[in-house]
Coordinates of C-alpha atoms (C1' of nucleotides) in Angstrom, one line a residue:
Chain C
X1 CA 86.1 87.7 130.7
X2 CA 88.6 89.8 132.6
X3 CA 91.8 89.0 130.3
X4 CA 89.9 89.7 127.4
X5 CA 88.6 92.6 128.7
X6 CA 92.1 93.8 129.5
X7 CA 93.3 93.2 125.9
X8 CA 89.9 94.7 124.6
X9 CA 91.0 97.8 126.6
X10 CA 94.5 98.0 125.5
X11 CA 93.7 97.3 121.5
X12 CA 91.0 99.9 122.0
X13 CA 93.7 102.6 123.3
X14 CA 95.9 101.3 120.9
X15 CA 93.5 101.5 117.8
X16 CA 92.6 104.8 118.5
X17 CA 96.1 106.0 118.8
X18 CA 97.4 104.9 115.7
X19 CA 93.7 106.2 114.0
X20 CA 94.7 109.4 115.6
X21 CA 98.6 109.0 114.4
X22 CA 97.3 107.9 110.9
X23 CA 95.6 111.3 111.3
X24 CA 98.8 113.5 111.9
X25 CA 101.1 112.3 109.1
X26 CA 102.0 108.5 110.5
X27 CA 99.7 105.7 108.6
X28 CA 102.6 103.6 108.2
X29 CA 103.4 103.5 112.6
X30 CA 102.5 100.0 113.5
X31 CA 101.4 99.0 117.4
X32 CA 105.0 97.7 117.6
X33 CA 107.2 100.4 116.2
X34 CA 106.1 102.9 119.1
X35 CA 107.7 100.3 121.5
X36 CA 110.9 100.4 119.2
X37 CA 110.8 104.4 119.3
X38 CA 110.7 104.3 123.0
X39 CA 112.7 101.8 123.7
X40 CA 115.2 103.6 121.3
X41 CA 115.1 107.1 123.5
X42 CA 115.8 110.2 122.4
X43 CA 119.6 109.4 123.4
X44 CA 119.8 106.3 120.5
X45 CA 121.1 103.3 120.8
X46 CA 123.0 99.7 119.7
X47 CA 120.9 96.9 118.2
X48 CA 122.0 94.5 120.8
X49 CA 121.5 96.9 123.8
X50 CA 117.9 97.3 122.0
X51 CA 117.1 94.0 121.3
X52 CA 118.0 93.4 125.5
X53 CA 115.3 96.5 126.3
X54 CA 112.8 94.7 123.9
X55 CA 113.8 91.4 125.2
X56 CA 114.2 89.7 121.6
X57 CA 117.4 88.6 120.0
X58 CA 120.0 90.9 118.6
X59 CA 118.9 89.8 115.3
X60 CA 115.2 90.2 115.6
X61 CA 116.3 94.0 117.0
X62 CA 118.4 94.7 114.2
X63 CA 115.5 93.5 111.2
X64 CA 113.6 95.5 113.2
X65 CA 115.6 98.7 113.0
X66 CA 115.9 97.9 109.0
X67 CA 112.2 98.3 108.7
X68 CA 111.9 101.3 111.0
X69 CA 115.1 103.1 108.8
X70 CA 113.2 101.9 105.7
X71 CA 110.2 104.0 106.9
X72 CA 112.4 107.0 107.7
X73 CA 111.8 106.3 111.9
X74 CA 115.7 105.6 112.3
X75 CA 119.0 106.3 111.4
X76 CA 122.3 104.5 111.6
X77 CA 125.8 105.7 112.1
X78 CA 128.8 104.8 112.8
X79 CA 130.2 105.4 116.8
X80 CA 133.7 106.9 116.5
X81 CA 134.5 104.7 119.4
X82 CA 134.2 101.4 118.4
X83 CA 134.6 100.3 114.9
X84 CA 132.0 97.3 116.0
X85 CA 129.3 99.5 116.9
X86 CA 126.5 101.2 115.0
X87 CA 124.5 103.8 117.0
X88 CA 120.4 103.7 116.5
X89 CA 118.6 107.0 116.5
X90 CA 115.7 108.3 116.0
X91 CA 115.6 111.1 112.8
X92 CA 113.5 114.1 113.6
X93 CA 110.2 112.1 111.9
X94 CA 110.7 109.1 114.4
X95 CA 111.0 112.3 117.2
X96 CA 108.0 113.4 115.5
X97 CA 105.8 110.3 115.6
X98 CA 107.0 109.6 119.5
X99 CA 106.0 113.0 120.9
X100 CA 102.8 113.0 119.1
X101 CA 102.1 109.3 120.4
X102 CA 102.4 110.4 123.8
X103 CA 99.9 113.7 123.3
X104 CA 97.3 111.1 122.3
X105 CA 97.8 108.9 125.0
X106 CA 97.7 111.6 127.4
X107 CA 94.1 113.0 125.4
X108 CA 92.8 109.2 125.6
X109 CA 93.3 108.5 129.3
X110 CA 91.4 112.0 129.9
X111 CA 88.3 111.0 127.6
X112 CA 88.6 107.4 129.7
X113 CA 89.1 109.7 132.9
X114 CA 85.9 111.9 131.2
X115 CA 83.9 109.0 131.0
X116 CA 84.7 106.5 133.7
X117 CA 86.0 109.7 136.4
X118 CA 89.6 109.9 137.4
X119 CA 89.5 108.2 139.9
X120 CA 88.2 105.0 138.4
X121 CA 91.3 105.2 135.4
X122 CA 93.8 105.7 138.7
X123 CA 92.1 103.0 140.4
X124 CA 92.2 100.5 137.7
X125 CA 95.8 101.6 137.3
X126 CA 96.7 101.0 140.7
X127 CA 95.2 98.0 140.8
X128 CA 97.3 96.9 137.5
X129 CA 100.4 97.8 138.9
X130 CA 99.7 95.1 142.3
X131 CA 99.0 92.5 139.9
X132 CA 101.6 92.9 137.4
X133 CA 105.3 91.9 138.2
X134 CA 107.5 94.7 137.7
X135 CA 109.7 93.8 135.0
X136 CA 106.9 93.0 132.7
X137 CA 107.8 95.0 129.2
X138 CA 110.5 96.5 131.0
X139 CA 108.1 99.3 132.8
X140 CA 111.3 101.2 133.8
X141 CA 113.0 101.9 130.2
X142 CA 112.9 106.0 130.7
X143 CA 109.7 107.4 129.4
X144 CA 107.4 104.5 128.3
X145 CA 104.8 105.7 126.9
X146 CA 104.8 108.8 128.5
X147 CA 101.0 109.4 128.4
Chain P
X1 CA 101.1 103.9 130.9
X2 CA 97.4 102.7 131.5
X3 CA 97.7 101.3 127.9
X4 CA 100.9 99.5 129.5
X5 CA 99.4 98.5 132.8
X6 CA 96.7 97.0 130.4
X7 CA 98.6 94.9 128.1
X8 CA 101.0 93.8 130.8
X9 CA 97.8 92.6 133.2
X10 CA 96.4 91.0 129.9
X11 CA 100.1 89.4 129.5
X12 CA 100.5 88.2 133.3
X13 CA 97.5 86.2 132.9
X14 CA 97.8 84.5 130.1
X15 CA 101.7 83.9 130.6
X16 CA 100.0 82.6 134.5
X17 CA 97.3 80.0 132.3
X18 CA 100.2 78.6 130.2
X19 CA 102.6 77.9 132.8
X20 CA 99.7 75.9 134.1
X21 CA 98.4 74.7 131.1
X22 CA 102.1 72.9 130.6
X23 CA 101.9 72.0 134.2
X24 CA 98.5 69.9 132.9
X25 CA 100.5 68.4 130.0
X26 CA 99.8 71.0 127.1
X27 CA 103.1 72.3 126.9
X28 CA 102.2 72.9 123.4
X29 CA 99.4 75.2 124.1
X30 CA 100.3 79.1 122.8
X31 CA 97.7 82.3 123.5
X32 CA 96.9 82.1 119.8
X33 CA 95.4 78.7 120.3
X34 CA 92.9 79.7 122.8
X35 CA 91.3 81.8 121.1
X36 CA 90.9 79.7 117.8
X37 CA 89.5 76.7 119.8
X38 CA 87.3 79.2 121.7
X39 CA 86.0 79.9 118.2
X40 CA 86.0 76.7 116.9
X41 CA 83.4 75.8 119.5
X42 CA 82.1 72.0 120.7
X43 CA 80.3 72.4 117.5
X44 CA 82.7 73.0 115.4
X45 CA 82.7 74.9 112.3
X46 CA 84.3 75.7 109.1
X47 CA 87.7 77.4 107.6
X48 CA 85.9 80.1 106.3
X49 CA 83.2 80.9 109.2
X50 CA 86.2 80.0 111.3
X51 CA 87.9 83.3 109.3
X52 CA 85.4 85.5 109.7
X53 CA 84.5 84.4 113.8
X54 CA 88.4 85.3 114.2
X55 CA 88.6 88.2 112.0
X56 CA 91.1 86.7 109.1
X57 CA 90.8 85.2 105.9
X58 CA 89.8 82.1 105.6
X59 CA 93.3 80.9 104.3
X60 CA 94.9 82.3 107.5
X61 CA 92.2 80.1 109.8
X62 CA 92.9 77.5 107.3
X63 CA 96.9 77.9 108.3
X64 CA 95.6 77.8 111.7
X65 CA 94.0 74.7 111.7
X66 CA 96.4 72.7 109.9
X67 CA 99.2 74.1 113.0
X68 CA 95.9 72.4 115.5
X69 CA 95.5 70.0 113.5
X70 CA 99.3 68.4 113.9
X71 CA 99.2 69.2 117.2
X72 CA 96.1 67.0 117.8
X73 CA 93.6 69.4 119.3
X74 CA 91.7 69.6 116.4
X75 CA 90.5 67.6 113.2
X76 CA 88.9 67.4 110.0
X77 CA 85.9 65.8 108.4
X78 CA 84.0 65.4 105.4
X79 CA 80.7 67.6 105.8
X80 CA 78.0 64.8 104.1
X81 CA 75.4 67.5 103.0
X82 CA 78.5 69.5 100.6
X83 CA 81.1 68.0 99.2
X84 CA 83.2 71.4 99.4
X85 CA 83.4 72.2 103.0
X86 CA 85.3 70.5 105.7
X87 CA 84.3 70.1 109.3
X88 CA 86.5 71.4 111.5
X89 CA 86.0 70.0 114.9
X90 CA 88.2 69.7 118.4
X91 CA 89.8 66.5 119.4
X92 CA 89.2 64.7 122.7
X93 CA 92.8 66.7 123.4
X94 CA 91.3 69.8 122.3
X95 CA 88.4 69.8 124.5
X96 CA 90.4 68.7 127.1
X97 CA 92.6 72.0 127.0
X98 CA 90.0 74.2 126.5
X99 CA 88.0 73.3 130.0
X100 CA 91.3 73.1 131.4
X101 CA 91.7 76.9 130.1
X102 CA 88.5 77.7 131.7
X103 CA 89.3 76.1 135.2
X104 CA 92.6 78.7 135.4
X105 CA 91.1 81.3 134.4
X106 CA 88.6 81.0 137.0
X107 CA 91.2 80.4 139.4
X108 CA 93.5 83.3 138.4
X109 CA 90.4 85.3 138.5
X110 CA 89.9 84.3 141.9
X111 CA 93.6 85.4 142.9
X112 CA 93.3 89.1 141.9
X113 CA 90.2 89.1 143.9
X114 CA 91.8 88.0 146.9
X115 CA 94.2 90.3 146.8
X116 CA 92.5 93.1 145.2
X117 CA 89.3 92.3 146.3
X118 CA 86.2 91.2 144.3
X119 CA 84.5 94.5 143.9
X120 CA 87.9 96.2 142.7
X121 CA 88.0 93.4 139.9
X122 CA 84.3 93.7 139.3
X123 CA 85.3 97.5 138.8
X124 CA 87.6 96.9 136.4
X125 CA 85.4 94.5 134.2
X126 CA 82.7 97.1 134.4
X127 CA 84.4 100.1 133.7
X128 CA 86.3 98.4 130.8
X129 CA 83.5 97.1 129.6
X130 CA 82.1 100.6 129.1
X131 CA 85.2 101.9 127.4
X132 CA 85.6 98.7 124.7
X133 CA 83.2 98.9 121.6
X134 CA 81.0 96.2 121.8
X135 CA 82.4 94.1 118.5
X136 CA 85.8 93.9 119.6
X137 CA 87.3 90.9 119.6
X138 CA 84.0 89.4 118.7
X139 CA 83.5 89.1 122.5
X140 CA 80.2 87.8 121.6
X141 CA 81.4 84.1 120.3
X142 CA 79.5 81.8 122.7
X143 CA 81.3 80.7 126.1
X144 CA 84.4 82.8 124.8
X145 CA 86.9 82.1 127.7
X146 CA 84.3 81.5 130.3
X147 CA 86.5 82.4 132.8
Chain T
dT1 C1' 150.4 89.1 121.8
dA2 C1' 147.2 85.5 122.1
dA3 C1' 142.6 84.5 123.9
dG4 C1' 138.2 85.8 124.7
dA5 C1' 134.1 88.7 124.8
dT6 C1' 131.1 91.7 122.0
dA7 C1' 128.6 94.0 117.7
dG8 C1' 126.7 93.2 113.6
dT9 C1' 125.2 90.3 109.8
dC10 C1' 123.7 86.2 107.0
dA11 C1' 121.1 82.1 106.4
dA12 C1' 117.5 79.0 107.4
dC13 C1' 113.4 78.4 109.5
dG14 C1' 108.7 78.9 112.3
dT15 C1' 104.3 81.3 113.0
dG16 C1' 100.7 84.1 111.8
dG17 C1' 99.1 87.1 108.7
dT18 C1' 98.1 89.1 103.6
dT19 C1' 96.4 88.9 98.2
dG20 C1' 95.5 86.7 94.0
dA21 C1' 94.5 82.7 91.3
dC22 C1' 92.2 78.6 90.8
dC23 C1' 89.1 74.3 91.1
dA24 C1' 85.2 71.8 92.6
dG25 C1' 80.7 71.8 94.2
dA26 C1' 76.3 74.2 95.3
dT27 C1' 72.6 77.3 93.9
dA28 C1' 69.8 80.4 91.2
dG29 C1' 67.7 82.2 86.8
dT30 C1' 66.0 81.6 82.5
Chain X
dA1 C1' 68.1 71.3 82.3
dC2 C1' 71.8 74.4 81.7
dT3 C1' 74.5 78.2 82.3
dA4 C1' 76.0 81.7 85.4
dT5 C1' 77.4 82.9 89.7
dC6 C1' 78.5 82.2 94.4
dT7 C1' 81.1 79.7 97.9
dG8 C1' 84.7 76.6 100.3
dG9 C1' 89.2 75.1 100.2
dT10 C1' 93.8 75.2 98.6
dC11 C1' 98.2 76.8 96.4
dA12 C1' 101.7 80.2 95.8
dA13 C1' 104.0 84.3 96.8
dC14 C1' 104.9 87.5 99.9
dC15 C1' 105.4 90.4 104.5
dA16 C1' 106.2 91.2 109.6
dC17 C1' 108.3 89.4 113.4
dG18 C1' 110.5 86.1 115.9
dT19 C1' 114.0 82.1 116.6
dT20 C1' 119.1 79.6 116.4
dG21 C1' 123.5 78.8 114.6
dA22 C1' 127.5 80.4 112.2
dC23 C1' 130.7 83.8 111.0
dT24 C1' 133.6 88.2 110.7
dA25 C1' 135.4 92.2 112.6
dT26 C1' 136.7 94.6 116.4
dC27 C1' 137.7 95.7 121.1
dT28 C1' 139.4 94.0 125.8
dT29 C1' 142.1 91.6 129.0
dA30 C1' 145.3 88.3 131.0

DNA sequence: TAAGATAGTCAACGTGGTTGACCAGATAGT
DNA sequence: ACTATCTGGTCAACCACGTTGACTATCTTA
């Protein structure tokens, strides 16, 4: 039971954050596009240099962006610098939908913290952290998930 | 991160029972799998019931099955009693990977308990278990991933 | 300056999902 | 017994998300 559990855990945070999202003026946000955002950063950046934080090709990356652009999330413009290049940020809606993301993940680990005690939901953590090598989904991009 | 730390425990141990799995010569073997011949059962079952065990139509568990199917782990046959549905049952090969799947888990269980200790990873089933409505994932599905 | 590395895109394809349409076979109601 | 309806399976078209290989444009470097 225990990996199902730990996907039963995470689909549950993850089902009630886009509920919540869906709420505040994001129904279209899909589980994946808050990766995207994040993985994006408030300081943009290249499809291949995203596609290398997400660990995907440069080509999945860049359909990916389309998508994300198509639903108003992204933007793309040229870099002055290098003809080659087309910078990926994040338009104020995409801002939008990331900041709100992490004030519901932040309200959800309290209601798990309300529920289980904080020191269960730190414990668990902890415990995650041991067992998980550290360069699983890229932990240290700046600001995963905040909450 | 706990949302993180949750998917990427979920990830390590099913990335863990593949690597072995392909060690055990089912190379072929994806996460998606388990959980279809999980719900497929010894019995075996239908397209349809097989849709709505899984949570998808019955033309995406029909998909499904034809991908097991070529792969050998599972087959069709004629149900004698109506002439419309077919049988879906597992292979010898089938059968095979899915105690194989079992085995692991148990053993990859085992693992986090020796270094976490069993009561930490009793902890964690319990508390998740609290925090994960009771339907997700169908968790009820007879011997889902015993492990 | 010629050669090589890098950024982006296009095409073809695989997997896992969706809807809608449709046929054949089972079942119920009159 | 016959018609109407329900059900199981399949086909087609489509979408999201991923892959590889090939190609162009541009920047970098020897």
């Amino acid at each position: 039971m225990l990996p199902l559990l730990l996907l039963a855990g995470f689909r549950t945070l993850i089902d009630d954050l886009h509920a919540e999202l869906a709420r505040q003026g994001h129904p279209e946000l899909r589980p994946a596009h808050g990766f995207v955002l994040q993985a994006v950063g408030v300081d943009g950046t290249t499809a291949s240099e995203l596609g290398q934080r997400l660990g995907v090709s440069k080509q999945a990356a860049g359909k990916t962006v389309d998508r994300l652009v198509a639903l108003g999330y992204l933007e793309r413009a040229d870099d002055p610098a290098d003809a080659r290049r087309k910078l990926v940020r994040m338009t104020a809606r995409g801002l939008d939908g990331l900041r709100r993301s992490a004030v519901v993940f932040d309200q959800l680990r309290d209601r798990w913290a309300a529920t289980l005690g904080a020191e269960r939901v730190a414990a668990i953590e902890d415990d995650l952290r041991r067992m998980v090598p550290t360069d699983v989904f890229r932990l240290d991009v700046p600001g995963w998930f905040a909450g």
